[in-house]
C-alpha positions in Angstrom: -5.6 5.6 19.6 -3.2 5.2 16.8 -0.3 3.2 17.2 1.5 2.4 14.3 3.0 4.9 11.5 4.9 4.7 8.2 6.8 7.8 7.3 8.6 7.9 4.0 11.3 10.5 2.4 11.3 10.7 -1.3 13.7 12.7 -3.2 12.5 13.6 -6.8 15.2 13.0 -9.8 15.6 16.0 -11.4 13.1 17.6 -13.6 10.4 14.9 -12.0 9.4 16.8 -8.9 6.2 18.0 -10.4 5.4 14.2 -11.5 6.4 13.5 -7.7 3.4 16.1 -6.8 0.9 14.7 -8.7 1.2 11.1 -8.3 1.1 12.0 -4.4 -1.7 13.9 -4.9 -3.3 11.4 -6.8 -2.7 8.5 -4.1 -5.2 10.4 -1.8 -8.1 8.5 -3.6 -7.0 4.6 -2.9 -5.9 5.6 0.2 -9.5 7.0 1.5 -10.5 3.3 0.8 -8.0 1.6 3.0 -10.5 0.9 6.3 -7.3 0.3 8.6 -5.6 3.6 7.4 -6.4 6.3 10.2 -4.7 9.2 9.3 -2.5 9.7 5.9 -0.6 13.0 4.9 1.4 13.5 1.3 4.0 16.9 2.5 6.4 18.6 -0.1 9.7 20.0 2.2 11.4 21.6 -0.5 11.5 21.6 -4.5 12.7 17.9 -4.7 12.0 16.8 -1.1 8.7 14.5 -0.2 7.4 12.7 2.2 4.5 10.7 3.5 3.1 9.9 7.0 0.6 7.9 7.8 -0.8 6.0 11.1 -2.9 3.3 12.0 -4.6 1.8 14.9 -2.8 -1.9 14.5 -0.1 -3.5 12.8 -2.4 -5.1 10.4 -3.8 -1.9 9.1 0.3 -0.8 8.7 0.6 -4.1 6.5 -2.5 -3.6 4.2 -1.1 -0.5 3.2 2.4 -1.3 2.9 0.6 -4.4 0.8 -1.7 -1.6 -1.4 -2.2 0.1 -4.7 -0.3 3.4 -3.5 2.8 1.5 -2.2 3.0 -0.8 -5.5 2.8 1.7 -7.7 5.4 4.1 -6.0 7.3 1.3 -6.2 6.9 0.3 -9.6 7.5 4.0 -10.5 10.5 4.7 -8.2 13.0 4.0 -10.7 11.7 6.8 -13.2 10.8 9.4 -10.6 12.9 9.2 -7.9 16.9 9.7 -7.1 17.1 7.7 -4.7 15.4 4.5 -3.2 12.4 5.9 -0.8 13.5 6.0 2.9 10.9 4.0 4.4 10.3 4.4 8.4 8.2 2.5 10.5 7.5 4.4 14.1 5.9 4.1 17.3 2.9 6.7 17.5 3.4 8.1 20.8 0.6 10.8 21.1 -2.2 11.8 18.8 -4.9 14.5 18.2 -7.4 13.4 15.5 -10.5 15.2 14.4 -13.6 12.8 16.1 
């Protein structure tokens, strides 16, 4: 069972929101080769409002991802796409239901 998540609110600087869509969209690929990531979602709420969830089995698997390509190069991007610093969340998992 999953126990550990990451969920993260970004709000897109004006006039970046559709640069916010792609380079979500384009994180699915590294993501698919982290081993320790279980599950890994990239949501749009609202013109400007994203956000990603994501869970893993162990704490370990939560670092290497927090430790990856998608999280440096939001990071290193944040600045130019983003109005605000990302909100960065680290919950319990409680519950899942996962395809398997």
């Amino acid at each position: 069972m999953t126990k550990h998540a990451i969920y993260v609110e970004l709000k897109a600087k004006s006039g970046k929101e559709e640069e916010v869509a792609t380079f979500l969209k384009s994180a699915q690929a590294p993501v698919e080769q982290e081993p320790g990531t279980v599950t890994w979602f990239a949501v749009r709420y609202d013109m400007s409002t994203f956000a990603i969830f994501d869970a893993f089995d162990d704490e370990a698997g939560r670092q290497a991802h927090l430790n990856g390509k998608v999280a440096a190069a939001l990071m290193a991007r944040a600045t130019e796409l983003l109005a605000e610093a990302p909100q960065l969340k680290t919950p319990e998992v409680l519950a899942d239901k996962l395809p398997g």
